[in-house]
Short mmCIF file of C-alpha atoms (C1' of nucleotides) in Angstrom, two decimals:
data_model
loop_
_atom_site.label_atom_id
_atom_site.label_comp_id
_atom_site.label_asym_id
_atom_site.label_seq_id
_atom_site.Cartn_x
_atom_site.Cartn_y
_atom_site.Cartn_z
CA UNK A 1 -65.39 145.44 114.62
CA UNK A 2 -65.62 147.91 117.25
CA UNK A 3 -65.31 151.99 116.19
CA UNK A 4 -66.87 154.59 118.62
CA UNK A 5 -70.58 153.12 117.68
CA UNK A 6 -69.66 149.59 118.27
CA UNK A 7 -68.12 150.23 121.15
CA UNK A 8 -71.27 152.26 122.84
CA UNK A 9 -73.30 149.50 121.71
CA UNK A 10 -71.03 147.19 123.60
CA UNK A 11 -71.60 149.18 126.50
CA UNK A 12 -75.28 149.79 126.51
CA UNK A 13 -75.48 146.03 126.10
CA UNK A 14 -73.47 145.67 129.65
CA UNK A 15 -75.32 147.63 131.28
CA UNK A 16 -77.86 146.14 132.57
CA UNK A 17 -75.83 142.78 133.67
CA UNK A 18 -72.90 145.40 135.28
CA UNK A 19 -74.18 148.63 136.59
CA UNK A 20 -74.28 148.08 140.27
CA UNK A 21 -73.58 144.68 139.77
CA UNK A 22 -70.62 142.77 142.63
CA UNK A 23 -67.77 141.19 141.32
CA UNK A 24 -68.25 137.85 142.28
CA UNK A 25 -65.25 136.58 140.63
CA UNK A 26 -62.67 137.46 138.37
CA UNK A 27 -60.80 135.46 135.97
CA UNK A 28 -58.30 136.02 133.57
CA UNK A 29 -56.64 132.95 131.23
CA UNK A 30 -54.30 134.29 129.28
CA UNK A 31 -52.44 137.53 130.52
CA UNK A 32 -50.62 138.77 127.29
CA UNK A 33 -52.46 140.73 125.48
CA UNK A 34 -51.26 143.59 123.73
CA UNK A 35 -50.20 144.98 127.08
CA UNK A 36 -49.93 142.13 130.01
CA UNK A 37 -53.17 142.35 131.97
CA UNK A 38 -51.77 143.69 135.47
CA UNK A 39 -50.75 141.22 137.93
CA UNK A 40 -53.53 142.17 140.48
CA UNK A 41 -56.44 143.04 138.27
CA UNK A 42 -58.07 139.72 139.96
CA UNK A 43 -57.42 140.53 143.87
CA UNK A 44 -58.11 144.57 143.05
CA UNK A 45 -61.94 143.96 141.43
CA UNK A 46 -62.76 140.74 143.48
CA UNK A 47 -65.66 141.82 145.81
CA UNK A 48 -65.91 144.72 144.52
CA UNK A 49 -69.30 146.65 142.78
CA UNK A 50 -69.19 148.55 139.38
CA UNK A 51 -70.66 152.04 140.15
CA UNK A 52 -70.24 153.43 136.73
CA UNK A 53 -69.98 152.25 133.08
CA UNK A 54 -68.33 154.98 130.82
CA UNK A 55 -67.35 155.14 127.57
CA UNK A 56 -64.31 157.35 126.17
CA UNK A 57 -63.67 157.09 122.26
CA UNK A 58 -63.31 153.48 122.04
CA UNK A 59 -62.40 152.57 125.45
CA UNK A 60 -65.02 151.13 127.82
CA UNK A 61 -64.03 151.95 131.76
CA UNK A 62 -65.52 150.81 134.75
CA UNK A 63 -65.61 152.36 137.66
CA UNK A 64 -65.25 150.58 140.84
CA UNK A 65 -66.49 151.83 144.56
CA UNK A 66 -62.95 151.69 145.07
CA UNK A 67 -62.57 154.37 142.63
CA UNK A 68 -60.16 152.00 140.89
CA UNK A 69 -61.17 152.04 136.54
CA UNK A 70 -61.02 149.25 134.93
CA UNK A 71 -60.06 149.91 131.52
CA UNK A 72 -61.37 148.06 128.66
CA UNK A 73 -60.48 148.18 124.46
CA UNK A 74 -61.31 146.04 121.85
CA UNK A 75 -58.55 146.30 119.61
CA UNK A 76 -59.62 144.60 116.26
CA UNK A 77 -61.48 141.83 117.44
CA UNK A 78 -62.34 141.95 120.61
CA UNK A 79 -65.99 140.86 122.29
CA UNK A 80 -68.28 140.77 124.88
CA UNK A 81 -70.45 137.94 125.59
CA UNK A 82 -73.03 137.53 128.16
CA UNK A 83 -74.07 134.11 129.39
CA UNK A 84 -76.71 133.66 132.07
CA UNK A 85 -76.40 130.68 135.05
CA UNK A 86 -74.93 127.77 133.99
CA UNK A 87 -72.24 128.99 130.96
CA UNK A 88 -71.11 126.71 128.27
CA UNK A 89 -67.54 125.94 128.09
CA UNK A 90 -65.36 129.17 127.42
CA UNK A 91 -64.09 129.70 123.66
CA UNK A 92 -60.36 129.57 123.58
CA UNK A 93 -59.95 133.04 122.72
CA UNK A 94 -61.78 133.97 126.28
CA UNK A 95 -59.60 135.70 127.97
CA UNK A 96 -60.93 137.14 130.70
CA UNK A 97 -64.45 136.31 132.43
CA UNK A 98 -66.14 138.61 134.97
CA UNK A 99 -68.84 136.91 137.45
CA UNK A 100 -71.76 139.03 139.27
CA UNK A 101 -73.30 137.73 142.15
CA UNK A 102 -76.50 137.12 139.88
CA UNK A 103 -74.38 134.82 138.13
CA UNK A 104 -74.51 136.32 135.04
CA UNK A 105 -70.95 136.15 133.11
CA UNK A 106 -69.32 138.97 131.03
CA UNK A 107 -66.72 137.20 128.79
CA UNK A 108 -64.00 139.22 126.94
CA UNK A 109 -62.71 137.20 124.06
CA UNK A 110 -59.84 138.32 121.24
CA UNK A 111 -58.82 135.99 118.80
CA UNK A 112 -56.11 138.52 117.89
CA UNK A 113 -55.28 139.83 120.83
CA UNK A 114 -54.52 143.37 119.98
CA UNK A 115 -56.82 144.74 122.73
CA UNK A 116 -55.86 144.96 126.51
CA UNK A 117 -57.57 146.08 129.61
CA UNK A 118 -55.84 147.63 132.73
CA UNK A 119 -56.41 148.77 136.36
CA UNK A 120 -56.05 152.43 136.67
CA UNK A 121 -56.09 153.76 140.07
CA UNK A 122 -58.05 157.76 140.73
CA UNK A 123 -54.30 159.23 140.71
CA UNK A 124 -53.21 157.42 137.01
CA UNK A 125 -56.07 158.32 135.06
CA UNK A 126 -55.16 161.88 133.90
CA UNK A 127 -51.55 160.90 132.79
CA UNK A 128 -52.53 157.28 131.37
CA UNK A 129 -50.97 157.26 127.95
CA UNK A 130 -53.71 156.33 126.07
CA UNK A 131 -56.07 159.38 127.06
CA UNK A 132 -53.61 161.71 127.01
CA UNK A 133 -53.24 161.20 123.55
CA UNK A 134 -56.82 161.19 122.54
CA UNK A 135 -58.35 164.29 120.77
CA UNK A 136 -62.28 166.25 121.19
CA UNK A 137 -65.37 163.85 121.06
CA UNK A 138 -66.61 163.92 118.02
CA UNK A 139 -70.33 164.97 120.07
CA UNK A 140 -68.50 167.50 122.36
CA UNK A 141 -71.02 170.12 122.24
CA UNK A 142 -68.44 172.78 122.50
CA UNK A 143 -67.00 171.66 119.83
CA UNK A 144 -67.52 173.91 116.54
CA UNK A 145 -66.29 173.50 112.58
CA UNK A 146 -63.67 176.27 113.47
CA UNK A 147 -61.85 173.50 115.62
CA UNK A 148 -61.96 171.53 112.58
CA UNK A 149 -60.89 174.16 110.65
CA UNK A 150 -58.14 175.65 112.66
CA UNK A 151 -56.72 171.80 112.92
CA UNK A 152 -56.74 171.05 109.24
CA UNK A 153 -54.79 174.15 108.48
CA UNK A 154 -52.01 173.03 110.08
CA UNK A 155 -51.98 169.46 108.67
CA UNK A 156 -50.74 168.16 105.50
CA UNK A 157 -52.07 164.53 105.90
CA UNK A 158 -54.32 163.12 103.65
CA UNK A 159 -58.49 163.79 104.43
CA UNK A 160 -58.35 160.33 105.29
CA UNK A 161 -55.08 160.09 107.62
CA UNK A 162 -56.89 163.32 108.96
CA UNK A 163 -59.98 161.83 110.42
CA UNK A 164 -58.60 158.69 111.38
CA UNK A 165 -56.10 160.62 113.43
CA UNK A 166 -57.48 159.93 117.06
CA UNK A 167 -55.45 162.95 118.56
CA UNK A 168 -57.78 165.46 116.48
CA UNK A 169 -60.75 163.66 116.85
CA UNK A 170 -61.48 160.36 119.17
CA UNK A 171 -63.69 157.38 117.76
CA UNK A 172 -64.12 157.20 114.08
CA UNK A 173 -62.39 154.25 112.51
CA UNK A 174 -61.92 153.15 108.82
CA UNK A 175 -65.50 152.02 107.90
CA UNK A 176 -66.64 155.51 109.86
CA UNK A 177 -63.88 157.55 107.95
CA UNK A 178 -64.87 156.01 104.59
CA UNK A 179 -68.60 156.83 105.01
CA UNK A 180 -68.35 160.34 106.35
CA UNK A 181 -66.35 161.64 103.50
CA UNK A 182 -68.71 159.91 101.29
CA UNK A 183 -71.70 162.06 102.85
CA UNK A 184 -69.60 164.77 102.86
CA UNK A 185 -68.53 164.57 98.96
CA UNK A 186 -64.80 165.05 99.91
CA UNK A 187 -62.02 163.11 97.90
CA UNK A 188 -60.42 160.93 100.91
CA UNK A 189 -57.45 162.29 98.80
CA UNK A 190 -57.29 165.80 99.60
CA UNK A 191 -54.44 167.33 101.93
CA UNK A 192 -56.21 168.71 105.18
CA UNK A 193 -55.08 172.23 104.56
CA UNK A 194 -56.74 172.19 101.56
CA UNK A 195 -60.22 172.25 103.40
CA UNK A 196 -62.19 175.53 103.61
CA UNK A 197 -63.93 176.48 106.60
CA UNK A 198 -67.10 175.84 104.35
CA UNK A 199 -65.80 172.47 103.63
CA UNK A 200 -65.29 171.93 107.90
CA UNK A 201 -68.76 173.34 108.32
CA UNK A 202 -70.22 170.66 106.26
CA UNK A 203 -67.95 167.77 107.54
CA UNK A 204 -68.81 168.11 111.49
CA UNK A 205 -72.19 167.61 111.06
CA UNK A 206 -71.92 164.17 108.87
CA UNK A 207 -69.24 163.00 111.07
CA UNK A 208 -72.04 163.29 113.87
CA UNK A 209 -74.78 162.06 112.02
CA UNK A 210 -72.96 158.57 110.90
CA UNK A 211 -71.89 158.10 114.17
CA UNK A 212 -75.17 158.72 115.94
CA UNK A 213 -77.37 156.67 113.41
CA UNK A 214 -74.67 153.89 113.67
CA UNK A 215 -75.20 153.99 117.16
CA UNK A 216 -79.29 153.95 116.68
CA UNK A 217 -79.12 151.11 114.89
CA UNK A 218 -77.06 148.75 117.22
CA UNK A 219 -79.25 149.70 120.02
CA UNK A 220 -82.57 149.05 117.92
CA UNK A 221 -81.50 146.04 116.39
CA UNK A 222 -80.62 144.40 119.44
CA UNK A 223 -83.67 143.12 121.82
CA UNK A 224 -82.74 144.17 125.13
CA UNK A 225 -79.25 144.89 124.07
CA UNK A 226 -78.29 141.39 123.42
CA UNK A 227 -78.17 139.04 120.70
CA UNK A 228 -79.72 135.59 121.24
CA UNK A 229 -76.40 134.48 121.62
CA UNK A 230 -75.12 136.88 124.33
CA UNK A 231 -72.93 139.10 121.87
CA UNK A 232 -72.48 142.21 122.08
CA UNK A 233 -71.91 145.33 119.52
CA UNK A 234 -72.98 143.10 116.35
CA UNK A 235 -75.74 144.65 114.20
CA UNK A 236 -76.37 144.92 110.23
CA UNK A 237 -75.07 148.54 109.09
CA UNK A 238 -75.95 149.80 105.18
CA UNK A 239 -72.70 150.77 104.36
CA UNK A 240 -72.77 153.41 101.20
CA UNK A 241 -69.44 152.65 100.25
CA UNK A 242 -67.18 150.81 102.70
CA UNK A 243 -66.25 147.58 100.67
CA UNK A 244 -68.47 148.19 98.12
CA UNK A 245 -65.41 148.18 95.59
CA UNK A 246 -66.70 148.24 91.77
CA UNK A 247 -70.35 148.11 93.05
CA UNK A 248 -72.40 151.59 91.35
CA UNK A 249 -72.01 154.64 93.32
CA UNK A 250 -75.28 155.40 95.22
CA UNK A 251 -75.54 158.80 95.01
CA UNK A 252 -74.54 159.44 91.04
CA UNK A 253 -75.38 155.55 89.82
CA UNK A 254 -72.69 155.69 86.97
CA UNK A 255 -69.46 155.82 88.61
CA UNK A 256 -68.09 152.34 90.55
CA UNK A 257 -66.75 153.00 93.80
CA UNK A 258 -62.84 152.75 93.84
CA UNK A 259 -61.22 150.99 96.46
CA UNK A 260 -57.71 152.43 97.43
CA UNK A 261 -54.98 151.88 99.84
CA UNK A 262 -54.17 154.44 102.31
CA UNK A 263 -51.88 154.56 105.44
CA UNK A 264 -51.98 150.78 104.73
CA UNK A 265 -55.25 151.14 105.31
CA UNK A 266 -58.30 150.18 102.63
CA UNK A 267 -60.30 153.91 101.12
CA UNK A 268 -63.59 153.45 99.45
CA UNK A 269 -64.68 156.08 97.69
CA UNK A 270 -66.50 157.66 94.11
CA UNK A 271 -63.90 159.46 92.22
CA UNK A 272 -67.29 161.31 90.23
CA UNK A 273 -69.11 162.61 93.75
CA UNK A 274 -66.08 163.81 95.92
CA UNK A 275 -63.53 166.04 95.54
"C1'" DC B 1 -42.95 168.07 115.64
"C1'" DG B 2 -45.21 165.95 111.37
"C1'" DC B 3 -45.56 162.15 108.79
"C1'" DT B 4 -45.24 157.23 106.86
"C1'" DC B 5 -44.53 152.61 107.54
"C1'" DC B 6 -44.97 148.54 109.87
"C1'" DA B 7 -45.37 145.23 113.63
"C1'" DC B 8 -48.38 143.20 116.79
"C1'" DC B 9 -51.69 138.27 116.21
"C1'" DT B 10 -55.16 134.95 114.53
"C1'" DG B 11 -58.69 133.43 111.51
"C1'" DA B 12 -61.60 133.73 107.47
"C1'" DA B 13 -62.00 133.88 102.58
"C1'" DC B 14 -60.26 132.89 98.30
"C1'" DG B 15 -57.35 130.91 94.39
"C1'" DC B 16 -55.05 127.03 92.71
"C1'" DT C 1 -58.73 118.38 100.90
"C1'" DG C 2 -54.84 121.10 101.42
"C1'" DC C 3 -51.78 124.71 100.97
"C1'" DG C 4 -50.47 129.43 100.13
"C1'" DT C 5 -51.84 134.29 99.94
"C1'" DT C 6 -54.35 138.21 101.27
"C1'" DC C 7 -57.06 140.76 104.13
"C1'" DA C 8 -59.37 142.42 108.52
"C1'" DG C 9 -63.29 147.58 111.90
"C1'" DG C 10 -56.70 149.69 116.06
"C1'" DT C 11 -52.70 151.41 118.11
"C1'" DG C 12 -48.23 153.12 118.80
"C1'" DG C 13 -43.12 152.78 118.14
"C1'" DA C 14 -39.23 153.35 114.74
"C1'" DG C 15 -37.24 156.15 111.63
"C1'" DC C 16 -37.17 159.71 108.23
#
DNA sequence: CGCTCCACCTGAACGC
DNA sequence: TGCGTTCAGGTGGAGC
């Protein structure tokens, strides 16, 4: 589920219920995760009020009046549910439930568990492993084809391997990767340093594109950021190629689209429109 | 350092 | 119905 767009959506859709909101209670039901949940994530956000919700690549934080972050990632298929006054019983998967004194609950659930959160305090956050190793937003402003470019050159991983690379760029996932080189008619194939600058110039701007209409559409599609059912980050996306295996290519209408495996990793693509 | 592979875990979908 | 296989939107450690 949740790639840069899912995750934003995720986090518009807490907003409301969290920003500002008190702690009331914390509650967490099953510790091991990918990483343990720290010991004292309960007695460090008890009481406490969420002055900030931030997003970074696909990592939600929230900040505390402590100053304390709690850190928050999905892995594959992790949620966020929102039940009002009286919740029904908590799905197994449930892991964690957070409690604002207007009652509202903000369940994180992951059947697969390959998500964690932690408790970061002010001094951690620059050396915390995971950031350290992330790469540019894909909407830094500052951030220009050349970058692409200059990063490419040096690479002789796949097009594919290259995007999904979070140290070069933070937030696009498979489905993301798939589409964007589709837009951008480039052959998931291709070694990096086989892009041209032209090539680069023509990439940024579809890599920004996907991501911003996939992040329109979650927010449009969901009345006041919320399904009916509470959850969070779920929304219909028209996919051009992402497992549309043997299905007419779109853009030429006589060439299937080919489903590979890459990186262990399933590549959609038209073998007629990119190269 | 760059790169590929694979483990981590559960559930859904599909074939027989 | 049941059982086995395959696949899933992410990350990061092992090993070359």
């Amino acid at each position: 589920m949740p790639e840069l767009p899912e995750v934003e959506t995720v986090r518009r859709g807490l907003l409301p219920v969290l920003e500002g909101a008190v702690l009331h209670d914390v509650m967490v039901h099953r510790r091991d995760l990918r990483r343990p949940i720290p010991e004292d994530l309960e007695d460090r956000t008890r009481g406490k009020t969420i002055i900030r919700l931030d997003r970074r690549s696909k990592y939600l934080l929230f900040t505390l009046d402590t100053q304390d972050v709690i850190v928050i990632h999905l892995g594959m298929s992790g949620r966020m549910r929102i039940e009002t006054g009286n919740p029904p019983p908590r799905d197994k998967h449930d892991h964690v439930e957070f409690v604002t004194a207007h009652h509202q609950w903000v369940r994180f659930g992951d059947p697969r568990r390959f998500g964690f959160i932690d408790l970061l305090s002010p001094k951690d956050i620059a050396t915390y492993d995971p950031f350290t190793r992330l790469g540019r937003d894909p909407f830094d402003p500052t951030l220009k084809a050349d970058d692409l470019y200059q990063q490419a050159q040096r690479r002789r991983i796949s097009l594919k391997a290259f995007l999904m690379d979070q140290s070069i760029l933070a937030g696009l996932g498979n489905i993301y990767v798939n589409e964007v080189l589709f837009r951008s008619r480039l052959d998931p194939r291709r070694p990096a340093n086989q892009l041209t600058y032209h090539d680069c110039a023509r990439l940024l701007p579809e890599i920004q594109t996907v991501l911003r209409e996939a992040i329109d559409a979650g927010g449009s599609s969901l009345k006041d950021h919320r399904q009916a059912n509470g959850e969070l980050g779920y929304f219909q996306h028209s996919f051009q190629v992402y497992g549309r295996e043997d299905t007419l290519c779109p853009a030429c209408e006589k060439t299937p689209i080919r489903r590979i495996v890459q990186q262990n990793r399933a590549t959609f693509f038209c073998s007629n429109c990119q190269t």
